[in-house]
Coordinates of C-alpha atoms in Angstrom, one line a residue:
M1 CA 156.7 74.5 122.9
D2 CA 156.4 72.7 126.2
G3 CA 158.1 69.3 125.9
A4 CA 159.3 69.9 122.3
I5 CA 162.9 69.1 121.5
M6 CA 165.1 72.0 120.6
E7 CA 165.6 71.0 117.0
R8 CA 161.8 71.0 116.4
I9 CA 161.4 74.5 117.9
M10 CA 164.3 75.7 115.7
E11 CA 162.7 74.2 112.6
Q12 CA 159.3 75.8 113.4
V13 CA 160.9 79.2 113.9
S14 CA 162.8 78.9 110.5
H15 CA 159.4 78.4 108.8
C16 CA 157.7 81.3 110.4
P17 CA 156.3 83.4 107.5
S18 CA 156.0 86.6 109.5
G19 CA 159.4 86.5 111.1
A20 CA 157.7 87.0 114.5
L21 CA 159.0 83.8 116.1
S22 CA 162.6 83.7 117.4
Y23 CA 164.8 81.8 119.8
I24 CA 168.1 82.5 121.6
T25 CA 171.1 80.2 121.2
D26 CA 174.6 81.0 122.3
G27 CA 173.4 84.4 123.5
K28 CA 172.3 85.4 119.9
E29 CA 168.7 85.8 118.7
Q30 CA 167.7 83.6 115.7
Q31 CA 164.6 84.1 113.6
A32 CA 163.4 83.1 110.1
D33 CA 165.5 84.7 107.4
N34 CA 163.0 86.3 105.0
S35 CA 165.3 89.2 104.1
S36 CA 166.0 87.8 100.6
K37 CA 162.3 88.1 99.6
E38 CA 161.6 91.2 97.6
V39 CA 159.0 93.1 99.7
T40 CA 157.6 96.6 99.5
T41 CA 157.6 98.2 102.9
S42 CA 154.3 99.8 103.9
L43 CA 152.8 101.3 107.1
E44 CA 149.3 100.9 108.6
V45 CA 147.9 102.7 111.6
M46 CA 145.6 100.2 113.3
K47 CA 142.5 101.8 114.8
N48 CA 143.0 102.0 118.6
G49 CA 146.1 99.9 118.2
P50 CA 149.7 99.7 117.0
L51 CA 151.5 101.0 114.0
M52 CA 152.0 98.0 111.7
V53 CA 155.0 97.9 109.4
Y54 CA 154.9 95.4 106.6
G55 CA 158.3 94.6 104.9
N56 CA 161.9 93.9 105.8
I57 CA 163.2 96.6 108.1
V58 CA 166.1 97.3 110.5
V59 CA 165.3 98.9 113.8
K60 CA 168.1 100.9 115.4
D61 CA 168.0 101.7 119.1
A62 CA 169.4 104.7 120.9
K63 CA 172.7 102.9 121.5
G64 CA 173.1 102.0 117.8
N65 CA 172.2 98.3 118.1
E66 CA 170.4 97.0 115.1
L67 CA 167.6 94.4 115.0
R68 CA 166.4 93.0 111.6
K69 CA 162.6 92.4 111.4
N70 CA 161.0 90.7 108.5
N71 CA 157.5 90.8 107.1
V72 CA 155.4 92.3 109.9
T73 CA 156.4 94.4 112.9
A74 CA 154.0 96.1 115.3
F75 CA 155.2 99.3 117.0
C76 CA 153.6 100.7 120.2
R77 CA 151.5 103.9 119.9
C78 CA 150.0 103.9 123.3
G79 CA 153.2 104.3 125.3
A80 CA 152.2 101.4 127.7
S81 CA 154.2 98.5 126.1
S82 CA 156.7 96.8 128.3
N83 CA 158.6 95.8 125.1
K84 CA 159.0 99.3 123.5
P85 CA 159.3 100.2 120.8
F86 CA 157.3 97.1 119.9
C87 CA 153.6 96.5 120.8
D88 CA 152.8 93.9 123.5
G89 CA 149.0 94.4 123.4
S90 CA 149.0 96.8 126.4
H91 CA 146.8 99.2 124.4
M92 CA 143.9 96.8 125.0
K93 CA 144.5 96.7 128.7
I94 CA 144.6 100.5 129.1
G95 CA 141.7 101.2 126.7
F96 CA 143.9 103.2 124.3
R97 CA 141.7 105.1 121.7
D98 CA 142.7 107.1 118.7
E99 CA 141.7 110.7 118.9

């Protein structure tokens, strides 16, 4: 990203197959629109890691704000993420283990 022009970054985000990349323009988050793809939603509990959700979902916070996520979303299970409810890899730093 360093030194890339804005249009190139926007183009790359639009091609992201997982929908994990995004950018903010005019105060609104933009990400690849994979919502038209027919996808079966499934869940996987990663050993000593996050809860993985595969498919197109809508995450609603306590205030009722909705965020659309496409293809793959990782949710925190360890409680240490600074980006809750999403995983930020903190489980590795704190040595989180399944019981």
